[in-house]
Structure formats: structure tokens, C-alpha cells
Coordinates of N, CA and C in Angstrom, one line a residue:
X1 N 7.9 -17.4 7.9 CA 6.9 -16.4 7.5 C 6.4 -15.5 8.6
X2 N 6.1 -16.5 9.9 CA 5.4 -15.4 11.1 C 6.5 -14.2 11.3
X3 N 8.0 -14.4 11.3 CA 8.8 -13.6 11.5 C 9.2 -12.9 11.3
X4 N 8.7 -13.0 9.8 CA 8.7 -11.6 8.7 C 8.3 -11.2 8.9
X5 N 6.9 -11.5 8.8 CA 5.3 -10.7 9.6 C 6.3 -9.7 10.8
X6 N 6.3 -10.1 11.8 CA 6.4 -9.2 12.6 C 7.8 -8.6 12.6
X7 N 8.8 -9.0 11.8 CA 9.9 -8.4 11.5 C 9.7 -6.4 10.7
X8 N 8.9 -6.7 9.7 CA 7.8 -5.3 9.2 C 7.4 -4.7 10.2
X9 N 6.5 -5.2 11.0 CA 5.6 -4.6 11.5 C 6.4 -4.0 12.7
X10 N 7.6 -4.6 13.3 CA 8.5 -3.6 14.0 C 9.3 -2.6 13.5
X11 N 9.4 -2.8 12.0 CA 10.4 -1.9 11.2 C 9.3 -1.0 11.2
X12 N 8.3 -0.8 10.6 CA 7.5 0.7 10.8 C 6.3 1.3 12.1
X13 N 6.9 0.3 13.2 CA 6.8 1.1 14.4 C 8.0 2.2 14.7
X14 N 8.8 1.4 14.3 CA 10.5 2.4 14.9 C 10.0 3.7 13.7
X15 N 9.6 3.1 12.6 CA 9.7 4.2 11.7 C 8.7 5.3 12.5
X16 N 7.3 4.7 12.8 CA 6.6 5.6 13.7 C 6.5 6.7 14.4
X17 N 7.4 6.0 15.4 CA 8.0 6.6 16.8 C 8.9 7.3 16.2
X18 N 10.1 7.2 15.1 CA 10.7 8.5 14.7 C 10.2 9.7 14.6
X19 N 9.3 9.3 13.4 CA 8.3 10.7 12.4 C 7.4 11.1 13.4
X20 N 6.9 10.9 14.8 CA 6.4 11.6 16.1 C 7.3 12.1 16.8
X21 N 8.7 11.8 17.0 CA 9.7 12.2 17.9 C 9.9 13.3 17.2
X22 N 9.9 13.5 15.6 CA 10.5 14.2 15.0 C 10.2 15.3 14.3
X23 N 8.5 15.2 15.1 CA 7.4 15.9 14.5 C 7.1 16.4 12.9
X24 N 6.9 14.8 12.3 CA 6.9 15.1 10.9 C 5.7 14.0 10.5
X25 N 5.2 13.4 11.5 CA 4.0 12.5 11.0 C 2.8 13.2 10.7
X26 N 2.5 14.4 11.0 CA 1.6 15.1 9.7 C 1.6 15.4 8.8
X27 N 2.7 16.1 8.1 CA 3.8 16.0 6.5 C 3.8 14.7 6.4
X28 N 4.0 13.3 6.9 CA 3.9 12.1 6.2 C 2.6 12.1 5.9
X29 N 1.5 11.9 6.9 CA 0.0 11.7 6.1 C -0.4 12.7 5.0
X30 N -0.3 14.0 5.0 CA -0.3 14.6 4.3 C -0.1 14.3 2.4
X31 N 1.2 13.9 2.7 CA 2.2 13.2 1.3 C 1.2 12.1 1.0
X32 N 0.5 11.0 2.1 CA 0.3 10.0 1.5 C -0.8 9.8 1.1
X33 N -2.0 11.3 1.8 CA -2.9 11.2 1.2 C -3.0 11.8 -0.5
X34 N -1.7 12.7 -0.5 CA -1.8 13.5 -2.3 C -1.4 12.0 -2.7
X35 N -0.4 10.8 -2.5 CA -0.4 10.3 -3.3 C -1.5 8.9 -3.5
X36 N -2.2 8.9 -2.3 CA -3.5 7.9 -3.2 C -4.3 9.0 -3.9
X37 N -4.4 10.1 -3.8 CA -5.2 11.1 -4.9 C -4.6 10.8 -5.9
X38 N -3.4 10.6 -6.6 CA -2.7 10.3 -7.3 C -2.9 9.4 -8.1
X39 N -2.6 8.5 -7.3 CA -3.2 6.9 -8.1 C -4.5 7.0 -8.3
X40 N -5.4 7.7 -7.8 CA -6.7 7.6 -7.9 C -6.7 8.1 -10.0
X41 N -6.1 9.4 -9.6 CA -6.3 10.1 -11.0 C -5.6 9.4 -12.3
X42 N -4.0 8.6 -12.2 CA -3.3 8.1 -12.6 C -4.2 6.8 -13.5
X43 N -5.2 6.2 -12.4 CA -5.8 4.8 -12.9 C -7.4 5.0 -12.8
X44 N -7.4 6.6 -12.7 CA -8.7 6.8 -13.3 C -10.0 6.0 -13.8
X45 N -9.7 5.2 -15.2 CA -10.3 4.4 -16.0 C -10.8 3.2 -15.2
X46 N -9.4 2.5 -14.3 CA -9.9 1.4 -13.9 C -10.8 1.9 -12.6
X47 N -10.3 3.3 -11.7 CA -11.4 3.5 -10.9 C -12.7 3.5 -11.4
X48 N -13.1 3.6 -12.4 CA -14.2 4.2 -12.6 C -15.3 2.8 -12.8
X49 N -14.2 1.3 -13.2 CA -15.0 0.2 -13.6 C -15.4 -0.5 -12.2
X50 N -16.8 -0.8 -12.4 CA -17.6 -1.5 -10.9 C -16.4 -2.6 -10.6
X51 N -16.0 -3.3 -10.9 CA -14.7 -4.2 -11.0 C -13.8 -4.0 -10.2
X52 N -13.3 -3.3 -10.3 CA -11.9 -3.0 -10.0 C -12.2 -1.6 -8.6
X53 N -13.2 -1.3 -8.4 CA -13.2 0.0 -7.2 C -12.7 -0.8 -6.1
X54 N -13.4 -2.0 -5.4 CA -13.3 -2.2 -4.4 C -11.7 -2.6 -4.4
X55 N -11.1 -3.0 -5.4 CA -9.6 -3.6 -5.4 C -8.8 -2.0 -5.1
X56 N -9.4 -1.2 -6.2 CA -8.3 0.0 -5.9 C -8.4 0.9 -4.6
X57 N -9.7 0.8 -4.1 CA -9.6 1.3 -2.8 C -9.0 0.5 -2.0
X58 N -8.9 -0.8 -1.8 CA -8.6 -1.4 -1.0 C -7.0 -1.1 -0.6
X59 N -6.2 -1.0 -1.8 CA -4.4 -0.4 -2.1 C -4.7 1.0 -1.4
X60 N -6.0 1.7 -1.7 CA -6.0 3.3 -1.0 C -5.7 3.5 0.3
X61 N -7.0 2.3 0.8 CA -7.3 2.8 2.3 C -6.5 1.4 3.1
X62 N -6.6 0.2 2.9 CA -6.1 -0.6 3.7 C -4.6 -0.9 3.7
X63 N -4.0 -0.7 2.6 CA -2.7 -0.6 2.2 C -1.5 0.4 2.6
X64 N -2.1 2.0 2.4 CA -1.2 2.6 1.6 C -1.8 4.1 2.3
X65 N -2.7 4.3 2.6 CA -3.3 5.3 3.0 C -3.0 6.3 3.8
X66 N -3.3 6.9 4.7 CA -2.7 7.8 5.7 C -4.1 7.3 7.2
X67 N -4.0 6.0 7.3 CA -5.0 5.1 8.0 C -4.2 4.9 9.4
X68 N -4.6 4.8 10.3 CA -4.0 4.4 11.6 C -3.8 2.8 11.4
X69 N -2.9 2.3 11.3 CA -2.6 0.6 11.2 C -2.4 0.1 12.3
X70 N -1.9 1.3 13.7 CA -1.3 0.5 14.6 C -2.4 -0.7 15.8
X71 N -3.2 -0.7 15.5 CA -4.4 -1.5 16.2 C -4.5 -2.7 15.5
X72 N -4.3 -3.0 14.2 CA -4.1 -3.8 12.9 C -3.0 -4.7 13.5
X73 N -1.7 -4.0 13.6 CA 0.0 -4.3 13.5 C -0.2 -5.0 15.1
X74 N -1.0 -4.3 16.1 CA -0.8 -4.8 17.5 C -1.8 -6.3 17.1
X75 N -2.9 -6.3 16.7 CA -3.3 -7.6 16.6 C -2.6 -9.1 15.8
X76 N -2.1 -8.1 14.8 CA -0.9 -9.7 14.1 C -0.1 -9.9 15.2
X77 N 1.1 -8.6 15.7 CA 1.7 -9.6 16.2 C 1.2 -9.9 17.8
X78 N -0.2 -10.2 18.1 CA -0.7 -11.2 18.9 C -0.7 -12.5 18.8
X79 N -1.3 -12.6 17.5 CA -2.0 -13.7 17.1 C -1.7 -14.4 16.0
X80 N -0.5 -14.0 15.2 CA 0.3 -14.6 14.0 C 0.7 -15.9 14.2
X81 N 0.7 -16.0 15.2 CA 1.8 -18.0 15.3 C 0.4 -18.9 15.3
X82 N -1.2 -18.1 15.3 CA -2.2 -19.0 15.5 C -2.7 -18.7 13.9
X83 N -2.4 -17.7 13.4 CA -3.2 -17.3 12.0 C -2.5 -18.0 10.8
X84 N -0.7 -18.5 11.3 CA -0.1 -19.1 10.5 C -0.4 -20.9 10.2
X85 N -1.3 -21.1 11.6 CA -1.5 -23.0 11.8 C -2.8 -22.7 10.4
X86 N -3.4 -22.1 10.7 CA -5.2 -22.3 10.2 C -5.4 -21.4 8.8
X87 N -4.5 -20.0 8.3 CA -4.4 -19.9 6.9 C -3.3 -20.6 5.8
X88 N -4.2 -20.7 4.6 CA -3.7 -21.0 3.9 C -1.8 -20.6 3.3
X89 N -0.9 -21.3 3.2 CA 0.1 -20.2 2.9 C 0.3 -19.2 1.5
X90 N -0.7 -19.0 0.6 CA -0.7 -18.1 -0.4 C -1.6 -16.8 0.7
X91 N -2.5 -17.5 1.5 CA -2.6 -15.8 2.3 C -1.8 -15.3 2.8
X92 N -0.7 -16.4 4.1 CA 0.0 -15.8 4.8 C 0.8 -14.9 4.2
X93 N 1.3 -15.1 2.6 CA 2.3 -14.7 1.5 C 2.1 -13.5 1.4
X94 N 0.2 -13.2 0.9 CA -0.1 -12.4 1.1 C -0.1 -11.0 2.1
X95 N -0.2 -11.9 3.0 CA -0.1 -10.8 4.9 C 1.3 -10.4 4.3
X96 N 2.4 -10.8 4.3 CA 3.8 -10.3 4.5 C 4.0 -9.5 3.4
X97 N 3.4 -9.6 1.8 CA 3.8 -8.8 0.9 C 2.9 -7.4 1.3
X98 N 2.0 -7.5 2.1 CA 1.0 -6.3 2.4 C 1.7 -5.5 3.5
X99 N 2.3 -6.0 4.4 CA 2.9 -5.7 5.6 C 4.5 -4.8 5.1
X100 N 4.9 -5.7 4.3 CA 6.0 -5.3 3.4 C 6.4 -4.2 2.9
X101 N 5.4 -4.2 1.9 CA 4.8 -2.8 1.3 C 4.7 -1.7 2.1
X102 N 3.8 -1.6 3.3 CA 3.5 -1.1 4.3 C 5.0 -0.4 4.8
X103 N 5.4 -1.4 5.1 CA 6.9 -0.6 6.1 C 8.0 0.1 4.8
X104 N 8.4 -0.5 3.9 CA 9.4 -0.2 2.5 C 8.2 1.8 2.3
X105 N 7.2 1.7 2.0 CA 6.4 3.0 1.7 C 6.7 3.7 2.7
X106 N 6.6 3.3 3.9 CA 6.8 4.7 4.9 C 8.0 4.8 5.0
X107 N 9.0 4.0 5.0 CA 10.4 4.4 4.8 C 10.8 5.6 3.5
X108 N 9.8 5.1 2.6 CA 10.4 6.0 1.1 C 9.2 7.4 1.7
X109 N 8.4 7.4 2.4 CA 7.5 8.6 2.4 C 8.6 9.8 3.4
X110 N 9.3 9.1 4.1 CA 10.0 9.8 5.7 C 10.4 10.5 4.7
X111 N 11.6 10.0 3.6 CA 12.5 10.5 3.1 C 11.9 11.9 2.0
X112 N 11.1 11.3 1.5 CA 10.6 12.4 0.6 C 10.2 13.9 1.6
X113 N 9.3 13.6 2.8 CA 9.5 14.7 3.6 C 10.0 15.7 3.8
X114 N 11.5 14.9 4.2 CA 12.7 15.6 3.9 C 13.3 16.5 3.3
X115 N 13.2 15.7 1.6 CA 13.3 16.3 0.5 C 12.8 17.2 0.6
X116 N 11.2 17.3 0.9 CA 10.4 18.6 0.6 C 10.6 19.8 1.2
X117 N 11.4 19.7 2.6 CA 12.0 20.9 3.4 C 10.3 22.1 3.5
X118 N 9.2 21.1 3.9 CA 8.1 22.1 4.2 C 7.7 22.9 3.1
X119 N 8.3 22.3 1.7 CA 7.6 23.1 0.6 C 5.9 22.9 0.3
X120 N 5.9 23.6 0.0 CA 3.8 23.7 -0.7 C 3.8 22.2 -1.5
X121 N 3.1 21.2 -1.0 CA 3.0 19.9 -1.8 C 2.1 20.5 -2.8
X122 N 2.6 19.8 -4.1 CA 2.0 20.0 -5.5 C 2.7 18.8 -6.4
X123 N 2.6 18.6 -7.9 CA 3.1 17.9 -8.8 C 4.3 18.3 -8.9
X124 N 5.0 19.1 -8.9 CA 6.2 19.6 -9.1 C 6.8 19.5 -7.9
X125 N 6.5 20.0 -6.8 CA 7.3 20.0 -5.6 C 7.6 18.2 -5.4
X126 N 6.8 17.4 -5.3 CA 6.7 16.3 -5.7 C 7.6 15.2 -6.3
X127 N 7.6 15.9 -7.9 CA 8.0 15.3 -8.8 C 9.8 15.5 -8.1
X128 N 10.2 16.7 -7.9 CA 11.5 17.1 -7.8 C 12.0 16.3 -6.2
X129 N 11.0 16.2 -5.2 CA 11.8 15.3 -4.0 C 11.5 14.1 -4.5
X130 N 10.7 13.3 -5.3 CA 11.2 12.2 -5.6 C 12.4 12.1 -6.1
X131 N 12.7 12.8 -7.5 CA 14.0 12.6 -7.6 C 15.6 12.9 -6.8
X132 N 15.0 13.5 -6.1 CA 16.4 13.5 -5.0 C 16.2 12.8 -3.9
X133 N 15.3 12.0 -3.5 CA 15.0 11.0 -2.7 C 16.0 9.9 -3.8
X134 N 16.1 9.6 -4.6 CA 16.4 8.7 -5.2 C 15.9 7.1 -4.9
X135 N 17.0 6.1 -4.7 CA 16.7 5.0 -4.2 C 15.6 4.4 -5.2
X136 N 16.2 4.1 -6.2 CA 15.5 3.5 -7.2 C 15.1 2.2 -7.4
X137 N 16.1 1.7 -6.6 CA 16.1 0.3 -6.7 C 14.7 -0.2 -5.6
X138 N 14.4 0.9 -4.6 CA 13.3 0.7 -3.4 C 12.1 1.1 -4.1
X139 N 12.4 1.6 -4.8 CA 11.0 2.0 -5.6 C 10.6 0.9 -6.5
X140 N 11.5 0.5 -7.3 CA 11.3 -0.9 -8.1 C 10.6 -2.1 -7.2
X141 N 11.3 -2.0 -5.8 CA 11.1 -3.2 -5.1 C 9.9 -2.8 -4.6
X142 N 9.1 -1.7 -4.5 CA 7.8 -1.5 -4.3 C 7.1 -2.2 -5.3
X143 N 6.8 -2.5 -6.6 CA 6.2 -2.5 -7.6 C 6.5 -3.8 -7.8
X144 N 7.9 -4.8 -7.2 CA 7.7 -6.2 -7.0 C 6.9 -6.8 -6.1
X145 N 6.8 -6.0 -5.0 CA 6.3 -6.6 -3.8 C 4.6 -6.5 -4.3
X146 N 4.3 -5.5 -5.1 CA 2.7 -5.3 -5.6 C 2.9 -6.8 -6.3
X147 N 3.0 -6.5 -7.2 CA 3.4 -7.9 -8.7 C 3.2 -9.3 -7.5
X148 N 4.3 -9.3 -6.9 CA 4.1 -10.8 -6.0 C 2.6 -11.0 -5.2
X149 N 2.0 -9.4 -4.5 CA 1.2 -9.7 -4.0 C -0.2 -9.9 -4.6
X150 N -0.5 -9.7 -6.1 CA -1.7 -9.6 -6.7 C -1.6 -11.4 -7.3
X151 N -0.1 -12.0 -7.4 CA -0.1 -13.2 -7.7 C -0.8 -14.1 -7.0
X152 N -0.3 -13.4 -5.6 CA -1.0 -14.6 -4.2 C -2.3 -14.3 -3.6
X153 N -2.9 -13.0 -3.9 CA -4.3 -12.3 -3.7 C -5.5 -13.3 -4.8
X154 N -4.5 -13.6 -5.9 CA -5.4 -14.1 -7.1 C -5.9 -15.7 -6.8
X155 N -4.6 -16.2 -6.0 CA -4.9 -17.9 -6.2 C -5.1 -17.8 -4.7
X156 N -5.4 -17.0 -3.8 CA -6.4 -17.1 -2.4 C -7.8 -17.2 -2.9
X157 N -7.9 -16.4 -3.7 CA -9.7 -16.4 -4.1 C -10.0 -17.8 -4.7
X158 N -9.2 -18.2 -5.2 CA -9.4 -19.4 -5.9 C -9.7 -20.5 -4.8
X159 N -8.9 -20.5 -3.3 CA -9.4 -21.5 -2.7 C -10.1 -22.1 -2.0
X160 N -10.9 -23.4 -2.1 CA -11.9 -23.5 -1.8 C -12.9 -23.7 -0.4
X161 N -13.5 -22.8 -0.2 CA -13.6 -22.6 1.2 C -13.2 -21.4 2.1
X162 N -12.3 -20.8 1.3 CA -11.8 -19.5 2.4 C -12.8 -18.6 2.0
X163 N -13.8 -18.3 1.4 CA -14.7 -17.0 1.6 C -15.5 -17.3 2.9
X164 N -15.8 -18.9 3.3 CA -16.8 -19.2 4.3 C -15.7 -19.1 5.5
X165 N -14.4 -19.6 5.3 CA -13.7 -19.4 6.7 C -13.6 -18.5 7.0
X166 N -13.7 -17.2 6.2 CA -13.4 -16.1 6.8 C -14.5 -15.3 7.1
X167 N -15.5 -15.4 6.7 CA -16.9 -15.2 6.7 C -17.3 -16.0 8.7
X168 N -17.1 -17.2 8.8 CA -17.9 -18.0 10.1 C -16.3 -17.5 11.0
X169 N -15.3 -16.9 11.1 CA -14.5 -16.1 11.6 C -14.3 -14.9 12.3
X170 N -15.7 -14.0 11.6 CA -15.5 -12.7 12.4 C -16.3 -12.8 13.6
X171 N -16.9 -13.3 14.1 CA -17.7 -13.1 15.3 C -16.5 -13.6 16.7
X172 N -16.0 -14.4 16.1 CA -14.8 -15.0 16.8 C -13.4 -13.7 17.3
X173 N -13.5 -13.4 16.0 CA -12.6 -12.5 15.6 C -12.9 -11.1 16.4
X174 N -14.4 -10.7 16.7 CA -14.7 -9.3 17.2 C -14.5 -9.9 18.3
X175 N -15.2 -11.0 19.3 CA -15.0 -11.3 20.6 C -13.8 -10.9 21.0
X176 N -12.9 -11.5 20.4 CA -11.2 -11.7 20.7 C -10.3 -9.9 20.5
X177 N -11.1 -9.7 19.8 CA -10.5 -8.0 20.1 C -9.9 -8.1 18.8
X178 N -10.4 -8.1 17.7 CA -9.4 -8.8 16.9 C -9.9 -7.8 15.2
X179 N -11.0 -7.2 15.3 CA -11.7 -6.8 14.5 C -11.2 -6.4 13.3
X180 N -10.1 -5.1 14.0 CA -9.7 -4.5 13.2 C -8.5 -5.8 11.9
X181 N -8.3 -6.3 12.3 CA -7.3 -7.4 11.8 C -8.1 -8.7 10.4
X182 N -9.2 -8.9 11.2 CA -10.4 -9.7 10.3 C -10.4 -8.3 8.7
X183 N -11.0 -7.1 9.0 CA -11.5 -6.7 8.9 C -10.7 -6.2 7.4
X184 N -9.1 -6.7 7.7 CA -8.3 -6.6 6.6 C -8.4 -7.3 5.8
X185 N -8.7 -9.0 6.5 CA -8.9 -10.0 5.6 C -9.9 -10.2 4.5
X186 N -10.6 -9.9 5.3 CA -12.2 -9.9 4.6 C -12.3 -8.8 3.5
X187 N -12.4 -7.7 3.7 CA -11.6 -6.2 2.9 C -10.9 -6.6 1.9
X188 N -9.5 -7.7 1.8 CA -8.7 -7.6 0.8 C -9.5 -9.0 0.0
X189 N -10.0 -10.2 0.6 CA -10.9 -11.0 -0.3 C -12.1 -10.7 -1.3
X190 N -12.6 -9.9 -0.6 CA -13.9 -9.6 -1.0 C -13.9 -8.6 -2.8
X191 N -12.8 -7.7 -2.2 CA -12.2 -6.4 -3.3 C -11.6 -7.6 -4.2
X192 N -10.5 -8.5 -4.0 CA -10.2 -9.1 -5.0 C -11.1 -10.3 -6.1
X193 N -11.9 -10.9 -5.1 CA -13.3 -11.7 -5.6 C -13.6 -11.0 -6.4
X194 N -14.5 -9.6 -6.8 CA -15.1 -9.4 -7.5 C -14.5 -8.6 -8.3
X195 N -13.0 -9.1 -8.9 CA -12.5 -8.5 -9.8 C -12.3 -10.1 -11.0
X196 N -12.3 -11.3 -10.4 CA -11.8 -12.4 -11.1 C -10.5 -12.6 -11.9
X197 N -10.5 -12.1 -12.8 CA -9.0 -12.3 -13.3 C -8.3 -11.1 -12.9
X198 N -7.3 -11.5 -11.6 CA -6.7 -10.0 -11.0 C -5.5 -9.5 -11.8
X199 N -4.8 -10.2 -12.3 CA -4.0 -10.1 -13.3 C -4.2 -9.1 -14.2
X200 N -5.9 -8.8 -14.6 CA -6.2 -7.7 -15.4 C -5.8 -6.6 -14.8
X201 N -6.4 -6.4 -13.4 CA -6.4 -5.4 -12.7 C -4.4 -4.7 -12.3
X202 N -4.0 -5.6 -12.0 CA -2.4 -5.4 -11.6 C -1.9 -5.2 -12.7
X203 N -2.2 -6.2 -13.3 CA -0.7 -5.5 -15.0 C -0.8 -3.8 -15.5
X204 N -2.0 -3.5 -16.0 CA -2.2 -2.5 -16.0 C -1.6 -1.1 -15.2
X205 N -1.9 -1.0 -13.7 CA -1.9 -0.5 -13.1 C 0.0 -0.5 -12.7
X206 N 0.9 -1.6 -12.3 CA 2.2 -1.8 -12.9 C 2.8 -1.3 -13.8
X207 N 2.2 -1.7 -15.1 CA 2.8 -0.8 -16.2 C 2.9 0.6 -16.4
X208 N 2.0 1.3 -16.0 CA 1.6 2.6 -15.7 C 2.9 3.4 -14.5
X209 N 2.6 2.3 -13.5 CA 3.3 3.1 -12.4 C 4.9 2.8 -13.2
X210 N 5.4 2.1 -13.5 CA 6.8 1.7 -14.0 C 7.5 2.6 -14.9
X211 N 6.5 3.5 -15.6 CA 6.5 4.6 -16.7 C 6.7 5.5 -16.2
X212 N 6.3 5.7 -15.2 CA 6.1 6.7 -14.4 C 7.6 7.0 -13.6
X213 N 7.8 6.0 -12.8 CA 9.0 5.8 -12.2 C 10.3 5.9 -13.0
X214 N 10.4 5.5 -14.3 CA 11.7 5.7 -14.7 C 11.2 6.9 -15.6
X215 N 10.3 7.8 -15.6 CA 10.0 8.9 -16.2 C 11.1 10.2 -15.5
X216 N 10.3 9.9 -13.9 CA 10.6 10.6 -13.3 C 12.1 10.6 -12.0
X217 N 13.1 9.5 -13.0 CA 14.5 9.4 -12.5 C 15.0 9.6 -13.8
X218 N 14.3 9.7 -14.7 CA 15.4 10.3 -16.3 C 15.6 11.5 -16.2
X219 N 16.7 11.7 -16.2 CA 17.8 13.1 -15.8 C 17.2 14.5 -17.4
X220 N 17.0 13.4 -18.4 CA 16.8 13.9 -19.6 C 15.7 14.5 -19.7
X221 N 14.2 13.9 -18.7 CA 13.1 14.7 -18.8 C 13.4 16.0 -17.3
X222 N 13.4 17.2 -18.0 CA 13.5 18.3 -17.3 C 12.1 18.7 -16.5
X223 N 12.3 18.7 -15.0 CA 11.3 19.1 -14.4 C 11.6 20.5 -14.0
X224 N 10.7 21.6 -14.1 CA 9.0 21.3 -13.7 C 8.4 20.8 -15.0
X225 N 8.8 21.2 -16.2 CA 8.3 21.5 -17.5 C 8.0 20.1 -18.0
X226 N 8.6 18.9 -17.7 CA 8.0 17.9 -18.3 C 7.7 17.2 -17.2
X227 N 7.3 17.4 -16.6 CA 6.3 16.6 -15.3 C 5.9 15.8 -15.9
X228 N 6.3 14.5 -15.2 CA 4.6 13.6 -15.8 C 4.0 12.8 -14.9
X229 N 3.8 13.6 -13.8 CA 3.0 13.6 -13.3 C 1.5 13.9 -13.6
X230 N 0.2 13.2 -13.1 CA -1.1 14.3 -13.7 C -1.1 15.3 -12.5
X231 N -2.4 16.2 -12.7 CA -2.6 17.2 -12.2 C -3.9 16.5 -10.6
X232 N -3.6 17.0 -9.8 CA -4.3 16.1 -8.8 C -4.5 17.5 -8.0
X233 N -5.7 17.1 -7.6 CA -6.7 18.1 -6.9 C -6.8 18.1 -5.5
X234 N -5.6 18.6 -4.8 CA -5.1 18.3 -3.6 C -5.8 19.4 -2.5
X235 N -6.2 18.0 -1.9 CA -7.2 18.8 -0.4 C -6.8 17.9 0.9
X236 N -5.6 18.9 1.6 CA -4.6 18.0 2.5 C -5.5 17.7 3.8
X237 N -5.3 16.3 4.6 CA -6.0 16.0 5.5 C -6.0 16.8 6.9
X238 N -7.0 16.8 7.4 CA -7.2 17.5 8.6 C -5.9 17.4 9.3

């Protein structure tokens, strides 16, 4: 498992260091902040429930975002062969399906870039480099790697003791340089805690995106005109 861990987290440094060599890591953040606007608008309903905010920000900003991770990624692979003795392995599971995600997205974001050839980001512009990005099967495997990680997010909360170990952790954790790294942990416990049955929160949100996905690889729905995309209120980052 530690070598997954850092297996990812090398895969989207290279990815990194490309999209700067290549000067396109503004157009990626760009893209990634329309699509957590996206999801924002997409799952609306559940944003809106006290329940479920802290979970769906948490996929926004800690996950999936247009966030600097590299301070995060330099701390695991410090300290992963010590965080693998002392957590439980449904979190470690967790770390790798988060990390996972992490690198598989920026790989499918480079490409859509591409696609977009510098066009005006919108729903349509959008909708049409997805589909020529294709790689359907990486997209699927996005929405498994969610599914597996809300499984192992769900029965961490359940165990008994890790809100206090990770709680009498961070002081240890800031000493050690390590902040930014806790700060994931704690962030992803806390958002999932006060959702209780997470299951609610992920199926939903899954099924939605899955509709969406083979919506928008069916050759038969004609874009721009049957977009089904929503309409998102795009205000691109500094």
C-alpha cells in the first residue's frame, strides 16, 4: 500500500512538471475550478443539506480542486512507511483511493486542455472536449475509485478511537512540518462524521455523475443542442 501511495503521487508530479514545461497549468486550474462549479450545481440539493456540505467540499477543495497539493504529496512521501505502522488499513485504503483519484483526474484534465485548443470554457466547449478526450473506461474508473473510497471513508468513522488519534496528533503533526498532511486527515474525518450513513451521500451523487458520463459519450445525443450539462456560472481563477 505505502508504494502505491507514492507510486500516484510521482505519477502527478511528472504530470506537474509537464503542464509547467508546457505552459498549460493555468488552463488546467482553470478547467478544474469550472468543474467543481459544476458539481457544485449538478448536486446542488445535497449542497445545500447541513449534512453533506462539509463532505462535498471536502471532494471540492481537498480532493479535486485547483489547490496546491504539492506540500501535502512532499509530506506523505516523507512519512508514509511511519503513517502505514500506526493507521488503521481502511484509512491507508482511503489515502491511496484519494491520491489515486488525484493523479487519474489530472491526467484526464491535461487531455481535455488539449481538446479545448484555448477555446472560451463554457458547457458546450466542454461538453464537446470531453467527448473527444474520450477514454471512457478512465472515466468509469474515476467513479470506481469514488465508490471504493466512500466505502473505506464510511467504516474509518466507525473506528473506535481514531477521531481522538487524530485529534492528540496534530500538535505533533505541526511540530514535524507536517500540517498540511494532518490537515487532510482531519478535513476528510470530520466532513465524513457528520454525514453518518455515507452511503447516502455517495450513491446519489454516483448515480448522477454516471448519467451524466454515458450521456455525454452517446454519439446519439447531439451536442451543443442536447447538452446535458447544467448551466454553471463560470468566474475563472485568478
Amino acid at each position: 500500500m505505502p508504494q502505491n501511495i507514492v507510486k500516484h503521487i510521482h505519477r502527478v508530479n511528472a504530470l506537474r512538471d509537464l503542464a509547467l514545461k508546457v505552459g498549460i497549468m493555468d488552463s488546467i486550474h482553470e478547467l478544474q475550478h469550472w468543474q467543481c462549479e459544476r458539481l457544485l450545481v449538478s448536486h446542488d440539493d445535497l449542497a445545500k443539506q447541513a449534512r453533506y456540505q462539509k463532505a462535498m467540499q471536502f471532494f471540492v477543495d481537498e480532493l479535486y480542486g485547483p489547490k496546491d497539493f504539492s506540500q501535502r504529496d512532499a509530506d506523505l512521501i516523507r512519512v508514509i512507511p511511519k503513517l502505514a505502522k500506526v493507521l488503521p488499513d481502511k484509512a491507508m485504503n482511503a489515502m491511496n483511493d484519494a491520491l489515486a483519484l488525484n493523479a487519474l483526474s489530472f491526467d484526464l484534465d491535461m487531455q481535455m486542455v488539449h481538446q479545448l485548443k484555448g477555446a472560451p470554457l463554457n458547457r458546450d466547449s466542454y461538453a464537446q472536449a470531453y467527448r473527444n478526450t474520450g477514454r471512457q473506461t478512465d472515466r468509469q474508473r474515476q467513479l470506481d475509485i469514488i465508490a471504493h473510497l466512500g466505502e473505506q471513508l464510511g467504516d474509518v468513522i466507525k473506528i473506535r478511537g481514531i477521531g481522538m488519534l487524530i485529534s492528540l496528533s496534530r500538535r505533533p503533526a505541526k511540530l514535524a512540518g507536517l500540517l498540511s498532511l494532518h490537515e487532510l486527515l482531519e478535513n476528510g474525518f470530520h466532513s465524513f462524521k457528520a454525514i453518518g450513513n455515507v452511503q447516502s451521500f455517495i450513491h446519489p451523487v454516483l448515480e448522477r455523475e454516471e448519467a451524466l458520463m454515458h450521456a455525454l459519450f452517446d454519439e446519439s445525443v447531439s451536442l451543443p443542442e442536447d447538452n446535458p450539462l447544467p448551466i454553471v456560472s463560470h468566474n475563472p481563477t485568478p
